[in-house]
Amino acid sequence: MNEKVISLINWIISHWEITTSIIVAITAVISFLYKWRKKWVANNHAELRANIFPQKPSRIIRIYNPSEAEATNIRVEGLEIDNIAVYPIDLPFPSLKSKARFDIKVSPFNSSPDYLKIKIIWDDKSGKNHEAFEVLQL
């Protein structure tokens, strides 16, 4: 083994208190950075979801924001399907605050598909054009 490596190992063993303190300090810094990043993501990155609710004879697609961050410029793709009537809604939706929602009313016809695949696109403080895909049973 290299003399420098052996010398380093001997120093670490003979100065175990210093070595332990350094390891504890590094662990604390890593833990702090992990918690800080997790909090930053929670405060800046929105997550949008969708559910569908029956309301005879139509359905309500509910777009909601379960995260702490605000979403802006919300777009929904996949609503342009034959045999499904979409009631007018102004999209892109300007913003959706934390725990907020908006609804899109749709009316499937008898010959419409059983499932509706939509893509939700939004911007937030962490970036632009985030996407979520949802498959909703009509």
mmCIF file of N, CA and C in Angstrom:
data_model
loop_
_atom_site.group_PDB
_atom_site.id
_atom_site.type_symbol
_atom_site.label_atom_id
_atom_site.label_comp_id
_atom_site.label_asym_id
_atom_site.label_seq_id
_atom_site.Cartn_x
_atom_site.Cartn_y
_atom_site.Cartn_z
ATOM 1 N N MET A 1 0.842 -1.177 0.000
ATOM 2 C CA MET A 1 0.000 0.000 0.000
ATOM 3 C C MET A 1 0.889 1.242 0.000
ATOM 4 N N ASN A 2 0.394 2.292 -0.550
ATOM 5 C CA ASN A 2 1.120 3.547 -0.645
ATOM 6 C C ASN A 2 1.375 4.123 0.756
ATOM 7 N N GLU A 3 2.548 4.685 0.973
ATOM 8 C CA GLU A 3 2.900 5.242 2.288
ATOM 9 C C GLU A 3 1.978 6.387 2.680
ATOM 10 N N LYS A 4 1.555 7.184 1.703
ATOM 11 C CA LYS A 4 0.668 8.309 2.006
ATOM 12 C C LYS A 4 -0.689 7.819 2.501
ATOM 13 N N VAL A 5 -1.181 6.751 1.912
ATOM 14 C CA VAL A 5 -2.465 6.189 2.334
ATOM 15 C C VAL A 5 -2.344 5.638 3.747
ATOM 16 N N ILE A 6 -1.276 4.915 4.019
ATOM 17 C CA ILE A 6 -1.054 4.353 5.358
ATOM 18 C C ILE A 6 -0.925 5.478 6.379
ATOM 19 N N SER A 7 -0.229 6.520 6.014
ATOM 20 C CA SER A 7 -0.063 7.665 6.906
ATOM 21 C C SER A 7 -1.411 8.326 7.188
ATOM 22 N N LEU A 8 -2.243 8.475 6.175
ATOM 23 C CA LEU A 8 -3.570 9.064 6.347
ATOM 24 C C LEU A 8 -4.440 8.198 7.252
ATOM 25 N N ILE A 9 -4.422 6.897 7.043
ATOM 26 C CA ILE A 9 -5.206 5.977 7.875
ATOM 27 C C ILE A 9 -4.748 6.062 9.326
ATOM 28 N N ASN A 10 -3.448 6.082 9.549
ATOM 29 C CA ASN A 10 -2.919 6.193 10.917
ATOM 30 C C ASN A 10 -3.344 7.513 11.562
ATOM 31 N N TRP A 11 -3.331 8.606 10.789
ATOM 32 C CA TRP A 11 -3.735 9.901 11.337
ATOM 33 C C TRP A 11 -5.211 9.874 11.718
ATOM 34 N N ILE A 12 -6.047 9.291 10.847
ATOM 35 C CA ILE A 12 -7.486 9.203 11.132
ATOM 36 C C ILE A 12 -7.733 8.403 12.401
ATOM 37 N N ILE A 13 -7.038 7.298 12.559
ATOM 38 C CA ILE A 13 -7.213 6.455 13.744
ATOM 39 C C ILE A 13 -6.738 7.180 14.993
ATOM 40 N N SER A 14 -5.610 7.854 14.913
ATOM 41 C CA SER A 14 -5.072 8.530 16.097
ATOM 42 C C SER A 14 -5.853 9.797 16.446
ATOM 43 N N HIS A 15 -6.554 10.360 15.500
ATOM 44 C CA HIS A 15 -7.347 11.564 15.745
ATOM 45 C C HIS A 15 -8.839 11.263 15.531
ATOM 46 N N TRP A 16 -9.337 10.204 16.116
ATOM 47 C CA TRP A 16 -10.697 9.761 15.889
ATOM 48 C C TRP A 16 -11.736 10.795 16.333
ATOM 49 N N GLU A 17 -11.435 11.599 17.355
ATOM 50 C CA GLU A 17 -12.403 12.612 17.795
ATOM 51 C C GLU A 17 -12.625 13.668 16.710
ATOM 52 N N ILE A 18 -11.546 14.105 16.078
ATOM 53 C CA ILE A 18 -11.655 15.087 14.998
ATOM 54 C C ILE A 18 -12.382 14.466 13.808
ATOM 55 N N THR A 19 -12.018 13.233 13.473
ATOM 56 C CA THR A 19 -12.635 12.538 12.348
ATOM 57 C C THR A 19 -14.137 12.389 12.570
ATOM 58 N N THR A 20 -14.531 12.008 13.781
ATOM 59 C CA THR A 20 -15.944 11.858 14.109
ATOM 60 C C THR A 20 -16.674 13.195 13.985
ATOM 61 N N SER A 21 -16.063 14.260 14.472
ATOM 62 C CA SER A 21 -16.678 15.590 14.378
ATOM 63 C C SER A 21 -16.875 16.007 12.928
ATOM 64 N N ILE A 22 -15.905 15.730 12.086
ATOM 65 C CA ILE A 22 -16.011 16.066 10.666
ATOM 66 C C ILE A 22 -17.150 15.284 10.022
ATOM 67 N N ILE A 23 -17.252 13.994 10.328
ATOM 68 C CA ILE A 23 -18.318 13.160 9.766
ATOM 69 C C ILE A 23 -19.686 13.660 10.228
ATOM 70 N N VAL A 24 -19.819 14.018 11.502
ATOM 71 C CA VAL A 24 -21.085 14.537 12.024
ATOM 72 C C VAL A 24 -21.441 15.853 11.335
ATOM 73 N N ALA A 25 -20.461 16.732 11.146
ATOM 74 C CA ALA A 25 -20.714 18.018 10.488
ATOM 75 C C ALA A 25 -21.157 17.818 9.041
ATOM 76 N N ILE A 26 -20.501 16.931 8.327
ATOM 77 C CA ILE A 26 -20.875 16.657 6.934
ATOM 78 C C ILE A 26 -22.288 16.082 6.870
ATOM 79 N N THR A 27 -22.618 15.177 7.783
ATOM 80 C CA THR A 27 -23.959 14.596 7.834
ATOM 81 C C THR A 27 -25.010 15.674 8.106
ATOM 82 N N ALA A 28 -24.711 16.605 9.005
ATOM 83 C CA ALA A 28 -25.651 17.689 9.311
ATOM 84 C C ALA A 28 -25.862 18.593 8.100
ATOM 85 N N VAL A 29 -24.802 18.905 7.377
ATOM 86 C CA VAL A 29 -24.919 19.750 6.186
ATOM 87 C C VAL A 29 -25.761 19.048 5.124
ATOM 88 N N ILE A 30 -25.522 17.771 4.897
ATOM 89 C CA ILE A 30 -26.297 17.014 3.910
ATOM 90 C C ILE A 30 -27.770 16.966 4.315
ATOM 91 N N SER A 31 -28.041 16.737 5.590
ATOM 92 C CA SER A 31 -29.421 16.700 6.077
ATOM 93 C C SER A 31 -30.105 18.056 5.880
ATOM 94 N N PHE A 32 -29.400 19.136 6.198
ATOM 95 C CA PHE A 32 -29.951 20.478 6.007
ATOM 96 C C PHE A 32 -30.269 20.732 4.542
ATOM 97 N N LEU A 33 -29.345 20.394 3.644
ATOM 98 C CA LEU A 33 -29.559 20.615 2.212
ATOM 99 C C LEU A 33 -30.738 19.795 1.695
ATOM 100 N N TYR A 34 -30.876 18.568 2.169
ATOM 101 C CA TYR A 34 -31.995 17.713 1.767
ATOM 102 C C TYR A 34 -33.323 18.342 2.197
ATOM 103 N N LYS A 35 -33.408 18.785 3.457
ATOM 104 C CA LYS A 35 -34.646 19.395 3.955
ATOM 105 C C LYS A 35 -34.934 20.710 3.243
ATOM 106 N N TRP A 36 -33.889 21.507 2.990
ATOM 107 C CA TRP A 36 -34.069 22.779 2.298
ATOM 108 C C TRP A 36 -34.597 22.550 0.893
ATOM 109 N N ARG A 37 -34.034 21.573 0.166
ATOM 110 C CA ARG A 37 -34.488 21.300 -1.197
ATOM 111 C C ARG A 37 -35.930 20.797 -1.201
ATOM 112 N N LYS A 38 -36.265 19.934 -0.248
ATOM 113 C CA LYS A 38 -37.629 19.415 -0.158
ATOM 114 C C LYS A 38 -38.622 20.557 0.086
ATOM 115 N N LYS A 39 -38.266 21.499 0.959
ATOM 116 C CA LYS A 39 -39.133 22.647 1.231
ATOM 117 C C LYS A 39 -39.215 23.559 0.009
ATOM 118 N N TRP A 40 -38.096 23.760 -0.680
ATOM 119 C CA TRP A 40 -38.086 24.607 -1.869
ATOM 120 C C TRP A 40 -38.998 24.017 -2.942
ATOM 121 N N VAL A 41 -38.903 22.710 -3.154
ATOM 122 C CA VAL A 41 -39.755 22.059 -4.157
ATOM 123 C C VAL A 41 -41.223 22.200 -3.762
ATOM 124 N N ALA A 42 -41.535 21.996 -2.488
ATOM 125 C CA ALA A 42 -42.926 22.106 -2.034
ATOM 126 C C ALA A 42 -43.472 23.515 -2.237
ATOM 127 N N ASN A 43 -42.642 24.516 -2.066
ATOM 128 C CA ASN A 43 -43.097 25.902 -2.189
ATOM 129 C C ASN A 43 -43.085 26.427 -3.620
ATOM 130 N N ASN A 44 -42.380 25.768 -4.531
ATOM 131 C CA ASN A 44 -42.210 26.313 -5.876
ATOM 132 C C ASN A 44 -42.713 25.418 -7.001
ATOM 133 N N HIS A 45 -42.925 24.142 -6.746
ATOM 134 C CA HIS A 45 -43.339 23.220 -7.806
ATOM 135 C C HIS A 45 -44.775 22.761 -7.564
ATOM 136 N N ALA A 46 -45.661 23.150 -8.456
ATOM 137 C CA ALA A 46 -47.070 22.757 -8.353
ATOM 138 C C ALA A 46 -47.264 21.372 -8.971
ATOM 139 N N GLU A 47 -48.261 20.664 -8.493
ATOM 140 C CA GLU A 47 -48.660 19.369 -9.056
ATOM 141 C C GLU A 47 -50.158 19.430 -9.317
ATOM 142 N N LEU A 48 -50.560 19.253 -10.550
ATOM 143 C CA LEU A 48 -51.984 19.278 -10.876
ATOM 144 C C LEU A 48 -52.490 17.867 -11.141
ATOM 145 N N ARG A 49 -53.718 17.628 -10.760
ATOM 146 C CA ARG A 49 -54.370 16.329 -10.933
ATOM 147 C C ARG A 49 -55.767 16.558 -11.508
ATOM 148 N N ALA A 50 -56.411 15.464 -11.916
ATOM 149 C CA ALA A 50 -57.778 15.557 -12.436
ATOM 150 C C ALA A 50 -58.593 14.363 -11.958
ATOM 151 N N ASN A 51 -59.858 14.612 -11.702
ATOM 152 C CA ASN A 51 -60.842 13.574 -11.400
ATOM 153 C C ASN A 51 -62.067 13.851 -12.253
ATOM 154 N N ILE A 52 -62.925 12.856 -12.353
ATOM 155 C CA ILE A 52 -64.176 13.050 -13.088
ATOM 156 C C ILE A 52 -65.326 12.641 -12.181
ATOM 157 N N PHE A 53 -66.395 13.430 -12.226
ATOM 158 C CA PHE A 53 -67.554 13.184 -11.383
ATOM 159 C C PHE A 53 -68.800 13.127 -12.257
ATOM 160 N N PRO A 54 -69.675 12.132 -12.028
ATOM 161 C CA PRO A 54 -70.916 12.075 -12.805
ATOM 162 C C PRO A 54 -71.875 13.168 -12.349
ATOM 163 N N GLN A 55 -72.555 13.741 -13.308
ATOM 164 C CA GLN A 55 -73.606 14.722 -13.039
ATOM 165 C C GLN A 55 -74.585 14.575 -14.191
ATOM 166 N N LYS A 56 -75.481 13.614 -14.059
ATOM 167 C CA LYS A 56 -76.363 13.220 -15.159
ATOM 168 C C LYS A 56 -76.967 14.425 -15.842
ATOM 169 N N PRO A 57 -76.974 14.497 -17.133
ATOM 170 C CA PRO A 57 -76.446 13.556 -18.124
ATOM 171 C C PRO A 57 -74.991 13.846 -18.496
ATOM 172 N N SER A 58 -74.372 14.806 -17.832
ATOM 173 C CA SER A 58 -73.003 15.177 -18.202
ATOM 174 C C SER A 58 -72.012 14.685 -17.149
ATOM 175 N N ARG A 59 -70.774 15.098 -17.298
ATOM 176 C CA ARG A 59 -69.710 14.778 -16.341
ATOM 177 C C ARG A 59 -68.960 16.072 -16.034
ATOM 178 N N ILE A 60 -68.344 16.101 -14.866
ATOM 179 C CA ILE A 60 -67.509 17.234 -14.474
ATOM 180 C C ILE A 60 -66.069 16.737 -14.362
ATOM 181 N N ILE A 61 -65.174 17.324 -15.149
ATOM 182 C CA ILE A 61 -63.739 17.057 -14.992
ATOM 183 C C ILE A 61 -63.209 18.129 -14.055
ATOM 184 N N ARG A 62 -62.709 17.704 -12.918
ATOM 185 C CA ARG A 62 -62.194 18.642 -11.919
ATOM 186 C C ARG A 62 -60.668 18.636 -11.973
ATOM 187 N N ILE A 63 -60.098 19.780 -12.287
ATOM 188 C CA ILE A 63 -58.650 19.967 -12.268
ATOM 189 C C ILE A 63 -58.326 20.619 -10.928
ATOM 190 N N TYR A 64 -57.435 20.011 -10.140
ATOM 191 C CA TYR A 64 -57.147 20.553 -8.816
ATOM 192 C C TYR A 64 -55.649 20.557 -8.529
ATOM 193 N N ASN A 65 -55.285 21.384 -7.568
ATOM 194 C CA ASN A 65 -53.887 21.592 -7.199
ATOM 195 C C ASN A 65 -53.691 21.186 -5.738
ATOM 196 N N PRO A 66 -53.228 19.960 -5.466
ATOM 197 C CA PRO A 66 -53.037 19.532 -4.083
ATOM 198 C C PRO A 66 -51.738 20.040 -3.456
ATOM 199 N N SER A 67 -50.895 20.684 -4.236
ATOM 200 C CA SER A 67 -49.582 21.111 -3.745
ATOM 201 C C SER A 67 -49.660 22.475 -3.063
ATOM 202 N N GLU A 68 -48.528 22.914 -2.516
ATOM 203 C CA GLU A 68 -48.446 24.205 -1.840
ATOM 204 C C GLU A 68 -48.175 25.351 -2.807
ATOM 205 N N ALA A 69 -47.650 25.063 -3.983
ATOM 206 C CA ALA A 69 -47.260 26.102 -4.938
ATOM 207 C C ALA A 69 -48.416 26.466 -5.859
ATOM 208 N N GLU A 70 -48.382 27.686 -6.358
ATOM 209 C CA GLU A 70 -49.394 28.156 -7.301
ATOM 210 C C GLU A 70 -49.015 27.748 -8.718
ATOM 211 N N ALA A 71 -49.996 27.277 -9.477
ATOM 212 C CA ALA A 71 -49.800 26.946 -10.894
ATOM 213 C C ALA A 71 -50.394 28.072 -11.735
ATOM 214 N N THR A 72 -49.743 28.372 -12.852
ATOM 215 C CA THR A 72 -50.233 29.423 -13.746
ATOM 216 C C THR A 72 -50.299 28.890 -15.167
ATOM 217 N N ASN A 73 -51.040 29.619 -16.006
ATOM 218 C CA ASN A 73 -51.118 29.302 -17.435
ATOM 219 C C ASN A 73 -51.485 27.831 -17.664
ATOM 220 N N ILE A 74 -52.599 27.399 -17.087
ATOM 221 C CA ILE A 74 -52.987 25.988 -17.117
ATOM 222 C C ILE A 74 -53.721 25.679 -18.414
ATOM 223 N N ARG A 75 -53.223 24.672 -19.120
ATOM 224 C CA ARG A 75 -53.832 24.219 -20.367
ATOM 225 C C ARG A 75 -54.230 22.757 -20.215
ATOM 226 N N VAL A 76 -55.287 22.371 -20.915
ATOM 227 C CA VAL A 76 -55.746 20.981 -20.914
ATOM 228 C C VAL A 76 -55.865 20.536 -22.358
ATOM 229 N N GLU A 77 -55.175 19.448 -22.695
ATOM 230 C CA GLU A 77 -55.241 18.886 -24.041
ATOM 231 C C GLU A 77 -55.929 17.530 -23.984
ATOM 232 N N GLY A 78 -56.572 17.154 -25.082
ATOM 233 C CA GLY A 78 -57.231 15.861 -25.169
ATOM 234 C C GLY A 78 -58.736 15.949 -25.065
ATOM 235 N N LEU A 79 -59.264 17.161 -24.981
ATOM 236 C CA LEU A 79 -60.717 17.335 -24.884
ATOM 237 C C LEU A 79 -61.388 17.381 -26.247
ATOM 238 N N GLU A 80 -60.590 17.448 -27.315
ATOM 239 C CA GLU A 80 -61.140 17.556 -28.668
ATOM 240 C C GLU A 80 -61.395 16.163 -29.238
ATOM 241 N N ILE A 81 -62.367 15.462 -28.700
ATOM 242 C CA ILE A 81 -62.672 14.095 -29.125
ATOM 243 C C ILE A 81 -64.079 14.082 -29.702
ATOM 244 N N ASP A 82 -64.251 13.333 -30.784
ATOM 245 C CA ASP A 82 -65.588 13.190 -31.362
ATOM 246 C C ASP A 82 -66.513 12.539 -30.339
ATOM 247 N N ASN A 83 -67.760 12.901 -30.397
ATOM 248 C CA ASN A 83 -68.810 12.333 -29.557
ATOM 249 C C ASN A 83 -68.709 12.740 -28.086
ATOM 250 N N ILE A 84 -67.975 13.815 -27.810
ATOM 251 C CA ILE A 84 -67.955 14.385 -26.464
ATOM 252 C C ILE A 84 -68.127 15.895 -26.615
ATOM 253 N N ALA A 85 -69.168 16.429 -26.004
ATOM 254 C CA ALA A 85 -69.391 17.874 -26.041
ATOM 255 C C ALA A 85 -68.713 18.504 -24.830
ATOM 256 N N VAL A 86 -67.886 19.506 -25.085
ATOM 257 C CA VAL A 86 -67.207 20.227 -24.009
ATOM 258 C C VAL A 86 -67.859 21.598 -23.900
ATOM 259 N N TYR A 87 -68.361 21.909 -22.714
ATOM 260 C CA TYR A 87 -68.984 23.208 -22.512
ATOM 261 C C TYR A 87 -67.899 24.282 -22.482
ATOM 262 N N PRO A 88 -68.207 25.456 -22.994
ATOM 263 C CA PRO A 88 -67.172 26.491 -23.135
ATOM 264 C C PRO A 88 -66.472 26.821 -21.814
ATOM 265 N N ILE A 89 -65.169 26.904 -21.884
ATOM 266 C CA ILE A 89 -64.345 27.326 -20.752
ATOM 267 C C ILE A 89 -63.159 28.086 -21.327
ATOM 268 N N ASP A 90 -62.781 29.123 -20.656
ATOM 269 C CA ASP A 90 -61.647 29.918 -21.119
ATOM 270 C C ASP A 90 -60.343 29.257 -20.694
ATOM 271 N N LEU A 91 -59.656 28.667 -21.650
ATOM 272 C CA LEU A 91 -58.335 28.098 -21.399
ATOM 273 C C LEU A 91 -57.339 28.853 -22.260
ATOM 274 N N PRO A 92 -56.164 29.114 -21.835
ATOM 275 C CA PRO A 92 -55.584 28.633 -20.581
ATOM 276 C C PRO A 92 -56.183 29.330 -19.356
ATOM 277 N N PHE A 93 -56.324 28.550 -18.308
ATOM 278 C CA PHE A 93 -56.808 29.069 -17.034
ATOM 279 C C PHE A 93 -55.660 29.867 -16.421
ATOM 280 N N PRO A 94 -55.890 31.103 -15.971
ATOM 281 C CA PRO A 94 -54.773 31.967 -15.586
ATOM 282 C C PRO A 94 -53.945 31.465 -14.406
ATOM 283 N N SER A 95 -54.581 31.041 -13.317
ATOM 284 C CA SER A 95 -53.802 30.552 -12.172
ATOM 285 C C SER A 95 -54.667 29.675 -11.286
ATOM 286 N N LEU A 96 -53.992 28.825 -10.541
ATOM 287 C CA LEU A 96 -54.663 27.916 -9.620
ATOM 288 C C LEU A 96 -53.824 27.869 -8.352
ATOM 289 N N LYS A 97 -54.333 28.496 -7.304
ATOM 290 C CA LYS A 97 -53.595 28.556 -6.044
ATOM 291 C C LYS A 97 -53.604 27.192 -5.356
ATOM 292 N N SER A 98 -52.845 27.093 -4.291
ATOM 293 C CA SER A 98 -52.762 25.862 -3.516
ATOM 294 C C SER A 98 -54.145 25.432 -3.040
ATOM 295 N N LYS A 99 -54.452 24.164 -3.207
ATOM 296 C CA LYS A 99 -55.708 23.532 -2.780
ATOM 297 C C LYS A 99 -56.936 24.042 -3.539
ATOM 298 N N ALA A 100 -56.734 24.743 -4.645
ATOM 299 C CA ALA A 100 -57.859 25.268 -5.430
ATOM 300 C C ALA A 100 -58.183 24.320 -6.581
ATOM 301 N N ARG A 101 -59.290 24.602 -7.277
ATOM 302 C CA ARG A 101 -59.720 23.738 -8.372
ATOM 303 C C ARG A 101 -60.530 24.540 -9.373
ATOM 304 N N PHE A 102 -60.709 23.961 -10.555
ATOM 305 C CA PHE A 102 -61.698 24.465 -11.504
ATOM 306 C C PHE A 102 -62.295 23.275 -12.227
ATOM 307 N N ASP A 103 -63.507 23.463 -12.760
ATOM 308 C CA ASP A 103 -64.253 22.366 -13.372
ATOM 309 C C ASP A 103 -64.453 22.603 -14.860
ATOM 310 N N ILE A 104 -64.465 21.501 -15.590
ATOM 311 C CA ILE A 104 -64.785 21.509 -17.016
ATOM 312 C C ILE A 104 -65.959 20.555 -17.195
ATOM 313 N N LYS A 105 -67.054 21.066 -17.744
ATOM 314 C CA LYS A 105 -68.242 20.233 -17.933
ATOM 315 C C LYS A 105 -68.193 19.603 -19.320
ATOM 316 N N VAL A 106 -68.361 18.284 -19.372
ATOM 317 C CA VAL A 106 -68.381 17.556 -20.643
ATOM 318 C C VAL A 106 -69.617 16.658 -20.682
ATOM 319 N N SER A 107 -70.101 16.413 -21.892
ATOM 320 C CA SER A 107 -71.244 15.513 -22.083
ATOM 321 C C SER A 107 -70.878 14.459 -23.114
ATOM 322 N N PRO A 108 -70.643 13.230 -22.662
ATOM 323 C CA PRO A 108 -70.359 12.162 -23.625
ATOM 324 C C PRO A 108 -71.653 11.681 -24.276
ATOM 325 N N PHE A 109 -71.555 11.319 -25.539
ATOM 326 C CA PHE A 109 -72.687 10.735 -26.251
ATOM 327 C C PHE A 109 -72.602 9.218 -26.130
ATOM 328 N N ASN A 110 -73.639 8.524 -26.593
ATOM 329 C CA ASN A 110 -73.663 7.062 -26.493
ATOM 330 C C ASN A 110 -72.486 6.411 -27.197
ATOM 331 N N SER A 111 -72.030 6.997 -28.276
ATOM 332 C CA SER A 111 -70.935 6.387 -29.039
ATOM 333 C C SER A 111 -69.561 6.916 -28.621
ATOM 334 N N SER A 112 -69.476 7.603 -27.510
ATOM 335 C CA SER A 112 -68.181 8.140 -27.070
ATOM 336 C C SER A 112 -67.332 7.029 -26.450
ATOM 337 N N PRO A 113 -66.015 7.211 -26.391
ATOM 338 C CA PRO A 113 -65.152 6.189 -25.787
ATOM 339 C C PRO A 113 -65.418 6.065 -24.284
ATOM 340 N N ASP A 114 -64.996 4.945 -23.712
ATOM 341 C CA ASP A 114 -65.192 4.721 -22.281
ATOM 342 C C ASP A 114 -64.238 5.547 -21.431
ATOM 343 N N TYR A 115 -63.089 5.890 -22.001
ATOM 344 C CA TYR A 115 -62.066 6.616 -21.259
ATOM 345 C C TYR A 115 -61.667 7.881 -22.002
ATOM 346 N N LEU A 116 -61.304 8.883 -21.246
ATOM 347 C CA LEU A 116 -60.825 10.138 -21.799
ATOM 348 C C LEU A 116 -59.397 10.342 -21.312
ATOM 349 N N LYS A 117 -58.471 10.500 -22.237
ATOM 350 C CA LYS A 117 -57.067 10.735 -21.888
ATOM 351 C C LYS A 117 -56.787 12.220 -22.055
ATOM 352 N N ILE A 118 -56.368 12.860 -20.963
ATOM 353 C CA ILE A 118 -56.068 14.289 -21.041
ATOM 354 C C ILE A 118 -54.636 14.550 -20.579
ATOM 355 N N LYS A 119 -54.114 15.655 -21.048
ATOM 356 C CA LYS A 119 -52.799 16.119 -20.611
ATOM 357 C C LYS A 119 -52.988 17.516 -20.032
ATOM 358 N N ILE A 120 -52.517 17.695 -18.800
ATOM 359 C CA ILE A 120 -52.588 18.993 -18.142
ATOM 360 C C ILE A 120 -51.187 19.603 -18.208
ATOM 361 N N ILE A 121 -51.112 20.838 -18.673
ATOM 362 C CA ILE A 121 -49.829 21.529 -18.808
ATOM 363 C C ILE A 121 -49.919 22.823 -18.005
ATOM 364 N N TRP A 122 -48.862 23.155 -17.248
ATOM 365 C CA TRP A 122 -48.888 24.367 -16.441
ATOM 366 C C TRP A 122 -47.472 24.892 -16.230
ATOM 367 N N ASP A 123 -47.420 26.121 -15.750
ATOM 368 C CA ASP A 123 -46.172 26.760 -15.361
ATOM 369 C C ASP A 123 -46.222 27.003 -13.854
ATOM 370 N N ASP A 124 -45.058 27.140 -13.242
ATOM 371 C CA ASP A 124 -44.976 27.520 -11.837
ATOM 372 C C ASP A 124 -43.622 28.176 -11.598
ATOM 373 N N LYS A 125 -43.302 28.456 -10.345
ATOM 374 C CA LYS A 125 -42.041 29.137 -10.031
ATOM 375 C C LYS A 125 -40.818 28.299 -10.376
ATOM 376 N N SER A 126 -40.979 26.991 -10.433
ATOM 377 C CA SER A 126 -39.826 26.125 -10.710
ATOM 378 C C SER A 126 -39.581 25.920 -12.199
ATOM 379 N N GLY A 127 -40.504 26.353 -13.055
ATOM 380 C CA GLY A 127 -40.282 26.187 -14.486
ATOM 381 C C GLY A 127 -41.570 26.276 -15.284
ATOM 382 N N LYS A 128 -41.437 26.030 -16.562
ATOM 383 C CA LYS A 128 -42.569 26.130 -17.484
ATOM 384 C C LYS A 128 -42.865 24.767 -18.109
ATOM 385 N N ASN A 129 -44.099 24.632 -18.564
ATOM 386 C CA ASN A 129 -44.556 23.468 -19.321
ATOM 387 C C ASN A 129 -44.393 22.142 -18.579
ATOM 388 N N HIS A 130 -44.778 22.133 -17.300
ATOM 389 C CA HIS A 130 -44.855 20.862 -16.579
ATOM 390 C C HIS A 130 -46.074 20.113 -17.112
ATOM 391 N N GLU A 131 -46.023 18.790 -17.093
ATOM 392 C CA GLU A 131 -47.114 17.993 -17.657
ATOM 393 C C GLU A 131 -47.560 16.902 -16.693
ATOM 394 N N ALA A 132 -48.849 16.625 -16.733
ATOM 395 C CA ALA A 132 -49.422 15.483 -16.022
ATOM 396 C C ALA A 132 -50.436 14.840 -16.956
ATOM 397 N N PHE A 133 -50.428 13.520 -17.012
ATOM 398 C CA PHE A 133 -51.355 12.773 -17.859
ATOM 399 C C PHE A 133 -52.368 12.076 -16.963
ATOM 400 N N GLU A 134 -53.622 12.137 -17.354
ATOM 401 C CA GLU A 134 -54.691 11.485 -16.600
ATOM 402 C C GLU A 134 -55.573 10.701 -17.561
ATOM 403 N N VAL A 135 -55.997 9.522 -17.129
ATOM 404 C CA VAL A 135 -56.967 8.717 -17.873
ATOM 405 C C VAL A 135 -58.222 8.670 -17.008
ATOM 406 N N LEU A 136 -59.301 9.230 -17.536
ATOM 407 C CA LEU A 136 -60.537 9.369 -16.778
ATOM 408 C C LEU A 136 -61.624 8.498 -17.391
ATOM 409 N N GLN A 137 -62.305 7.732 -16.546
ATOM 410 C CA GLN A 137 -63.381 6.873 -17.030
ATOM 411 C C GLN A 137 -64.658 7.686 -17.158
ATOM 412 N N LEU A 138 -65.203 7.691 -18.381
ATOM 413 C CA LEU A 138 -66.442 8.430 -18.620
ATOM 414 C C LEU A 138 -67.627 7.627 -18.116
#
